[in-house]
Amino acid sequence: MRVIVCENYEELSAQAAKIMASQIILKPNSILGLATGSTPVGMYNRLAEMNQNGDLDFSKVITFNLDEYYPIEKTNCQSYRYFMNENLFSKINIDINNTHVPNGEAADPMVECARYERAIADCGGIDLQLLGIGQNGHIGFNEPGETLSSVTHITDLTENTIKANSRFFDKIEDVPKKALTMGIGSILKAKKILLLVSGQNKHDALMDLFTPEIKTNNPATLLKVHPDVILICDRAAYGDGPAK
Ligand code: GLP
């Protein structure tokens, strides 16, 4: 794992945007795995700016998002489909038909998960997967637990995640209790992974990445088995770094 510690969120966003942009410049028809949450927003703004300045072309890019609440309508402003349209897709020259988010409106979630996993494989797999991390170490919505799932699946959100994500909702009761998410195996199949970690509340989850251990109660530790991970964190998240 290559680690880049940035002084602040602005620097983290700029570094991440450079890496994403390089991927698209080197392979204009890249398959990108994308993430939601507040962490990637600064990076998305920069990518949109590059696109608007004519420095970055998304016309051949294909995207697959990690996850989506379930059930949720696409037009609901809390849905991850809505988030992606607002924060990135509507600001760049991507073909919206090339953007994929698990369907929170699917009648049968299991069928939708199998379809989603197949769609990624049919495109040839993800070239660069962007990830954030939950305070509890979740990636996508792969929540801590005794076991983890390898493929796209439906999952119950933990209390911790419901509480953390309630900041985007009017009240905590409005946060969906389930989600569809790519599995740990779906994520690890990506050729490259870019993990962004910002803020002091992520410190504990982040420090587990600097030990040799893999533990299912911090799903992000599974990233240690991947040969090509870039971790960008800010000073707030890194603090004084791992205990000596
Ligand atoms: C959600 C998403 C994750 C994301 C996490 C962190 O739960 N499912 O993919 O990494 O939030 O969000 P934030 O960046 O807002 O802390």
PDB file of C-alpha atoms in Angstrom, residues 28-215:
ATOM      1  CA  PRO A  28      -9.898   7.108 -22.018  1.00  0.00           C
ATOM      2  CA  ASN A  29     -12.349   4.182 -21.875  1.00  0.00           C
ATOM      3  CA  SER A  30     -11.498   3.387 -18.240  1.00  0.00           C
ATOM      4  CA  ILE A  31     -13.950   1.501 -16.063  1.00  0.00           C
ATOM      5  CA  LEU A  32     -14.061   3.476 -12.829  1.00  0.00           C
ATOM      6  CA  GLY A  33     -15.489   2.287  -9.525  1.00  0.00           C
ATOM      7  CA  LEU A  34     -16.947   5.314  -7.736  1.00  0.00           C
ATOM      8  CA  ALA A  35     -17.937   6.117  -4.164  1.00  0.00           C
ATOM      9  CA  THR A  36     -20.314   8.464  -2.376  1.00  0.00           C
ATOM     10  CA  GLY A  37     -20.012  10.159   1.023  1.00  0.00           C
ATOM     11  CA  SER A  38     -18.629  13.612   1.759  1.00  0.00           C
ATOM     12  CA  THR A  39     -14.962  12.630   1.322  1.00  0.00           C
ATOM     13  CA  PRO A  40     -14.825  12.395  -2.510  1.00  0.00           C
ATOM     14  CA  VAL A  41     -16.847  15.596  -3.126  1.00  0.00           C
ATOM     15  CA  GLY A  42     -13.743  17.850  -3.305  1.00  0.00           C
ATOM     16  CA  MET A  43     -12.155  15.474  -5.802  1.00  0.00           C
ATOM     17  CA  TYR A  44     -15.339  15.315  -7.895  1.00  0.00           C
ATOM     18  CA  ASN A  45     -15.432  19.130  -8.019  1.00  0.00           C
ATOM     19  CA  ARG A  46     -11.886  19.225  -9.330  1.00  0.00           C
ATOM     20  CA  LEU A  47     -12.561  16.565 -11.958  1.00  0.00           C
ATOM     21  CA  ALA A  48     -15.620  18.530 -13.122  1.00  0.00           C
ATOM     22  CA  GLU A  49     -13.482  21.650 -13.367  1.00  0.00           C
ATOM     23  CA  MET A  50     -10.855  19.830 -15.465  1.00  0.00           C
ATOM     24  CA  ASN A  51     -13.633  18.575 -17.725  1.00  0.00           C
ATOM     25  CA  GLN A  52     -15.151  22.039 -18.106  1.00  0.00           C
ATOM     26  CA  ASN A  53     -11.717  23.508 -18.895  1.00  0.00           C
ATOM     27  CA  GLY A  54     -11.328  20.957 -21.670  1.00  0.00           C
ATOM     28  CA  ASP A  55      -8.490  19.125 -19.894  1.00  0.00           C
ATOM     29  CA  LEU A  56     -10.288  15.839 -19.215  1.00  0.00           C
ATOM     30  CA  ASP A  57     -12.681  13.862 -21.399  1.00  0.00           C
ATOM     31  CA  PHE A  58     -15.253  11.509 -19.854  1.00  0.00           C
ATOM     32  CA  SER A  59     -17.039  10.633 -23.096  1.00  0.00           C
ATOM     33  CA  LYS A  60     -15.746   7.045 -23.142  1.00  0.00           C
ATOM     34  CA  VAL A  61     -15.583   6.464 -19.385  1.00  0.00           C
ATOM     35  CA  ILE A  62     -17.816   3.830 -17.767  1.00  0.00           C
ATOM     36  CA  THR A  63     -18.592   3.980 -14.047  1.00  0.00           C
ATOM     37  CA  PHE A  64     -19.908   1.569 -11.425  1.00  0.00           C
ATOM     38  CA  ASN A  65     -20.834   2.877  -7.999  1.00  0.00           C
ATOM     39  CA  LEU A  66     -20.133   0.837  -4.923  1.00  0.00           C
ATOM     40  CA  ASP A  67     -23.519   0.903  -3.305  1.00  0.00           C
ATOM     41  CA  GLU A  68     -27.057   2.220  -2.911  1.00  0.00           C
ATOM     42  CA  TYR A  69     -29.608   2.316  -0.125  1.00  0.00           C
ATOM     43  CA  TYR A  70     -32.458  -0.200  -0.380  1.00  0.00           C
ATOM     44  CA  PRO A  71     -35.238   0.386  -1.014  1.00  0.00           C
ATOM     45  CA  ILE A  72     -34.959   3.920  -2.346  1.00  0.00           C
ATOM     46  CA  GLU A  73     -36.238   5.747  -5.409  1.00  0.00           C
ATOM     47  CA  LYS A  74     -33.661   7.111  -7.841  1.00  0.00           C
ATOM     48  CA  THR A  75     -35.267  10.543  -7.606  1.00  0.00           C
ATOM     49  CA  ASN A  76     -35.025  10.641  -3.805  1.00  0.00           C
ATOM     50  CA  CYS A  77     -32.396  13.281  -2.986  1.00  0.00           C
ATOM     51  CA  GLN A  78     -30.854  10.875  -0.438  1.00  0.00           C
ATOM     52  CA  SER A  79     -30.246   8.170  -3.023  1.00  0.00           C
ATOM     53  CA  TYR A  80     -26.702   7.589  -4.182  1.00  0.00           C
ATOM     54  CA  ARG A  81     -27.912   7.775  -7.819  1.00  0.00           C
ATOM     55  CA  TYR A  82     -29.126  11.313  -7.066  1.00  0.00           C
ATOM     56  CA  PHE A  83     -25.860  12.140  -5.261  1.00  0.00           C
ATOM     57  CA  MET A  84     -23.758  11.037  -8.231  1.00  0.00           C
ATOM     58  CA  ASN A  85     -25.900  12.913 -10.764  1.00  0.00           C
ATOM     59  CA  GLU A  86     -25.677  16.074  -8.640  1.00  0.00           C
ATOM     60  CA  ASN A  87     -22.033  15.929  -7.634  1.00  0.00           C
ATOM     61  CA  LEU A  88     -20.437  14.594 -10.799  1.00  0.00           C
ATOM     62  CA  PHE A  89     -22.406  13.229 -13.741  1.00  0.00           C
ATOM     63  CA  SER A  90     -24.417  16.382 -14.481  1.00  0.00           C
ATOM     64  CA  LYS A  91     -21.205  18.427 -14.488  1.00  0.00           C
ATOM     65  CA  ILE A  92     -19.142  16.352 -16.943  1.00  0.00           C
ATOM     66  CA  ASN A  93     -19.462  15.037 -20.500  1.00  0.00           C
ATOM     67  CA  ILE A  94     -20.138  11.447 -19.464  1.00  0.00           C
ATOM     68  CA  ASP A  95     -22.832   9.415 -21.250  1.00  0.00           C
ATOM     69  CA  ILE A  96     -25.359   8.814 -18.450  1.00  0.00           C
ATOM     70  CA  ASN A  97     -26.034   5.343 -19.930  1.00  0.00           C
ATOM     71  CA  ASN A  98     -22.435   4.498 -19.067  1.00  0.00           C
ATOM     72  CA  THR A  99     -23.001   5.249 -15.368  1.00  0.00           C
ATOM     73  CA  HIS A 100     -24.139   2.415 -13.132  1.00  0.00           C
ATOM     74  CA  VAL A 101     -25.449   2.472  -9.564  1.00  0.00           C
ATOM     75  CA  PRO A 102     -27.132  -0.558  -7.957  1.00  0.00           C
ATOM     76  CA  ASN A 103     -30.877  -0.168  -8.465  1.00  0.00           C
ATOM     77  CA  GLY A 104     -32.530   0.711  -5.159  1.00  0.00           C
ATOM     78  CA  GLU A 105     -35.929   0.327  -6.844  1.00  0.00           C
ATOM     79  CA  ALA A 106     -35.377  -3.309  -7.934  1.00  0.00           C
ATOM     80  CA  ALA A 107     -38.279  -5.613  -7.068  1.00  0.00           C
ATOM     81  CA  ASP A 108     -35.915  -8.452  -6.193  1.00  0.00           C
ATOM     82  CA  PRO A 109     -32.682  -7.246  -4.565  1.00  0.00           C
ATOM     83  CA  MET A 110     -30.923 -10.617  -5.004  1.00  0.00           C
ATOM     84  CA  VAL A 111     -31.579 -10.591  -8.742  1.00  0.00           C
ATOM     85  CA  GLU A 112     -30.340  -6.989  -8.911  1.00  0.00           C
ATOM     86  CA  CYS A 113     -27.126  -7.864  -7.033  1.00  0.00           C
ATOM     87  CA  ALA A 114     -26.369 -10.772  -9.382  1.00  0.00           C
ATOM     88  CA  ARG A 115     -27.099  -8.557 -12.405  1.00  0.00           C
ATOM     89  CA  TYR A 116     -24.784  -5.834 -11.071  1.00  0.00           C
ATOM     90  CA  GLU A 117     -21.888  -8.208 -10.408  1.00  0.00           C
ATOM     91  CA  ARG A 118     -22.281  -9.641 -13.939  1.00  0.00           C
ATOM     92  CA  ALA A 119     -22.450  -6.181 -15.517  1.00  0.00           C
ATOM     93  CA  ILE A 120     -19.072  -5.286 -13.988  1.00  0.00           C
ATOM     94  CA  ALA A 121     -17.538  -8.531 -15.248  1.00  0.00           C
ATOM     95  CA  ASP A 122     -19.073  -8.080 -18.726  1.00  0.00           C
ATOM     96  CA  CYS A 123     -17.332  -4.694 -19.026  1.00  0.00           C
ATOM     97  CA  GLY A 124     -13.990  -6.360 -18.298  1.00  0.00           C
ATOM     98  CA  GLY A 125     -13.695  -5.399 -14.604  1.00  0.00           C
ATOM     99  CA  ILE A 126     -12.854  -2.164 -12.818  1.00  0.00           C
ATOM    100  CA  ASP A 127      -9.592  -0.393 -13.690  1.00  0.00           C
ATOM    101  CA  LEU A 128      -9.545   2.013 -10.743  1.00  0.00           C
ATOM    102  CA  GLN A 129     -11.788   1.706  -7.697  1.00  0.00           C
ATOM    103  CA  LEU A 130     -12.279   4.770  -5.510  1.00  0.00           C
ATOM    104  CA  LEU A 131     -13.101   4.106  -1.851  1.00  0.00           C
ATOM    105  CA  GLY A 132     -13.955   6.065   1.257  1.00  0.00           C
ATOM    106  CA  ILE A 133     -14.099   4.470   4.668  1.00  0.00           C
ATOM    107  CA  GLY A 134     -16.759   4.434   7.388  1.00  0.00           C
ATOM    108  CA  GLN A 135     -15.854   5.276  10.981  1.00  0.00           C
ATOM    109  CA  ASN A 136     -16.278   1.574  11.669  1.00  0.00           C
ATOM    110  CA  GLY A 137     -13.970   0.580   8.795  1.00  0.00           C
ATOM    111  CA  HIS A 138     -16.707  -0.236   6.296  1.00  0.00           C
ATOM    112  CA  ILE A 139     -15.915   0.023   2.597  1.00  0.00           C
ATOM    113  CA  GLY A 140     -18.908   0.422   0.324  1.00  0.00           C
ATOM    114  CA  PHE A 141     -21.509  -0.907   2.747  1.00  0.00           C
ATOM    115  CA  ASN A 142     -19.474  -3.952   3.765  1.00  0.00           C
ATOM    116  CA  GLU A 143     -20.138  -3.626   7.456  1.00  0.00           C
ATOM    117  CA  PRO A 144     -17.962  -5.111  10.239  1.00  0.00           C
ATOM    118  CA  GLY A 145     -19.060  -8.571  11.345  1.00  0.00           C
ATOM    119  CA  GLU A 146     -17.966 -12.139  11.826  1.00  0.00           C
ATOM    120  CA  THR A 147     -18.201 -12.829   8.132  1.00  0.00           C
ATOM    121  CA  LEU A 148     -17.949 -10.659   5.037  1.00  0.00           C
ATOM    122  CA  SER A 149     -19.515 -11.229   1.666  1.00  0.00           C
ATOM    123  CA  SER A 150     -17.374 -11.485  -1.457  1.00  0.00           C
ATOM    124  CA  VAL A 151     -19.939 -10.477  -4.084  1.00  0.00           C
ATOM    125  CA  THR A 152     -22.574  -7.775  -4.535  1.00  0.00           C
ATOM    126  CA  HIS A 153     -25.267  -8.366  -1.913  1.00  0.00           C
ATOM    127  CA  ILE A 154     -28.007  -6.830   0.208  1.00  0.00           C
ATOM    128  CA  THR A 155     -26.959  -5.936   3.724  1.00  0.00           C
ATOM    129  CA  ASP A 156     -28.321  -4.543   6.987  1.00  0.00           C
ATOM    130  CA  LEU A 157     -26.689  -1.278   7.999  1.00  0.00           C
ATOM    131  CA  THR A 158     -25.163  -1.186  11.475  1.00  0.00           C
ATOM    132  CA  GLU A 159     -26.368   1.265  14.131  1.00  0.00           C
ATOM    133  CA  ASN A 160     -23.031   3.075  13.802  1.00  0.00           C
ATOM    134  CA  THR A 161     -23.521   3.632  10.066  1.00  0.00           C
ATOM    135  CA  ILE A 162     -27.170   4.653  10.438  1.00  0.00           C
ATOM    136  CA  LYS A 163     -26.093   7.208  13.051  1.00  0.00           C
ATOM    137  CA  ALA A 164     -23.127   8.464  10.985  1.00  0.00           C
ATOM    138  CA  ASN A 165     -25.243   8.822   7.825  1.00  0.00           C
ATOM    139  CA  SER A 166     -28.188  10.432   9.643  1.00  0.00           C
ATOM    140  CA  ARG A 167     -26.427  13.792   9.250  1.00  0.00           C
ATOM    141  CA  PHE A 168     -27.656  13.829   5.651  1.00  0.00           C
ATOM    142  CA  PHE A 169     -31.300  13.142   6.640  1.00  0.00           C
ATOM    143  CA  ASP A 170     -33.921  15.217   8.486  1.00  0.00           C
ATOM    144  CA  LYS A 171     -34.198  12.588  11.206  1.00  0.00           C
ATOM    145  CA  ILE A 172     -32.460   9.323  12.041  1.00  0.00           C
ATOM    146  CA  GLU A 173     -35.683   7.317  11.438  1.00  0.00           C
ATOM    147  CA  ASP A 174     -35.489   8.347   7.769  1.00  0.00           C
ATOM    148  CA  VAL A 175     -32.148   6.573   7.172  1.00  0.00           C
ATOM    149  CA  PRO A 176     -32.779   3.326   5.224  1.00  0.00           C
ATOM    150  CA  LYS A 177     -31.879   0.202   7.196  1.00  0.00           C
ATOM    151  CA  LYS A 178     -30.584  -1.782   4.232  1.00  0.00           C
ATOM    152  CA  ALA A 179     -28.325  -1.295   1.237  1.00  0.00           C
ATOM    153  CA  LEU A 180     -27.063  -3.044  -1.879  1.00  0.00           C
ATOM    154  CA  THR A 181     -23.289  -3.093  -2.016  1.00  0.00           C
ATOM    155  CA  MET A 182     -20.444  -4.524  -4.007  1.00  0.00           C
ATOM    156  CA  GLY A 183     -18.747  -7.215  -1.927  1.00  0.00           C
ATOM    157  CA  ILE A 184     -15.188  -7.356  -0.670  1.00  0.00           C
ATOM    158  CA  GLY A 185     -14.307  -9.673  -3.564  1.00  0.00           C
ATOM    159  CA  SER A 186     -15.917  -7.327  -6.113  1.00  0.00           C
ATOM    160  CA  ILE A 187     -13.770  -4.499  -4.701  1.00  0.00           C
ATOM    161  CA  LEU A 188     -10.544  -6.516  -4.530  1.00  0.00           C
ATOM    162  CA  LYS A 189     -10.921  -7.565  -8.190  1.00  0.00           C
ATOM    163  CA  ALA A 190     -10.285  -3.949  -9.257  1.00  0.00           C
ATOM    164  CA  LYS A 191      -6.886  -3.497 -10.903  1.00  0.00           C
ATOM    165  CA  LYS A 192      -6.066  -0.462  -8.749  1.00  0.00           C
ATOM    166  CA  ILE A 193      -7.643   0.987  -5.621  1.00  0.00           C
ATOM    167  CA  LEU A 194      -7.594   4.587  -4.398  1.00  0.00           C
ATOM    168  CA  LEU A 195      -8.673   4.953  -0.767  1.00  0.00           C
ATOM    169  CA  LEU A 196      -9.431   8.426   0.624  1.00  0.00           C
ATOM    170  CA  VAL A 197      -9.544   9.016   4.374  1.00  0.00           C
ATOM    171  CA  SER A 198     -10.323  12.422   5.840  1.00  0.00           C
ATOM    172  CA  GLY A 199     -11.068  13.631   9.343  1.00  0.00           C
ATOM    173  CA  GLN A 200     -10.181  12.789  12.902  1.00  0.00           C
ATOM    174  CA  ASN A 201     -13.243  10.524  13.305  1.00  0.00           C
ATOM    175  CA  LYS A 202     -11.606   8.070  10.856  1.00  0.00           C
ATOM    176  CA  HIS A 203      -8.319   7.870  12.799  1.00  0.00           C
ATOM    177  CA  ASP A 204      -8.977   4.579  14.587  1.00  0.00           C
ATOM    178  CA  ALA A 205     -10.256   2.786  11.474  1.00  0.00           C
ATOM    179  CA  LEU A 206      -7.255   4.128   9.536  1.00  0.00           C
ATOM    180  CA  MET A 207      -4.637   3.009  12.074  1.00  0.00           C
ATOM    181  CA  ASP A 208      -5.724  -0.630  11.618  1.00  0.00           C
ATOM    182  CA  LEU A 209      -4.362  -0.383   8.076  1.00  0.00           C
ATOM    183  CA  PHE A 210      -0.828   0.025   9.417  1.00  0.00           C
ATOM    184  CA  THR A 211      -0.717  -3.325  11.245  1.00  0.00           C
ATOM    185  CA  PRO A 212      -0.154  -6.748   9.629  1.00  0.00           C
ATOM    186  CA  GLU A 213      -3.602  -7.944  10.770  1.00  0.00           C
ATOM    187  CA  ILE A 214      -6.691  -8.522   8.689  1.00  0.00           C
ATOM    188  CA  LYS A 215      -9.911  -8.487  10.684  1.00  0.00           C
TER     189      LYS A 215
END
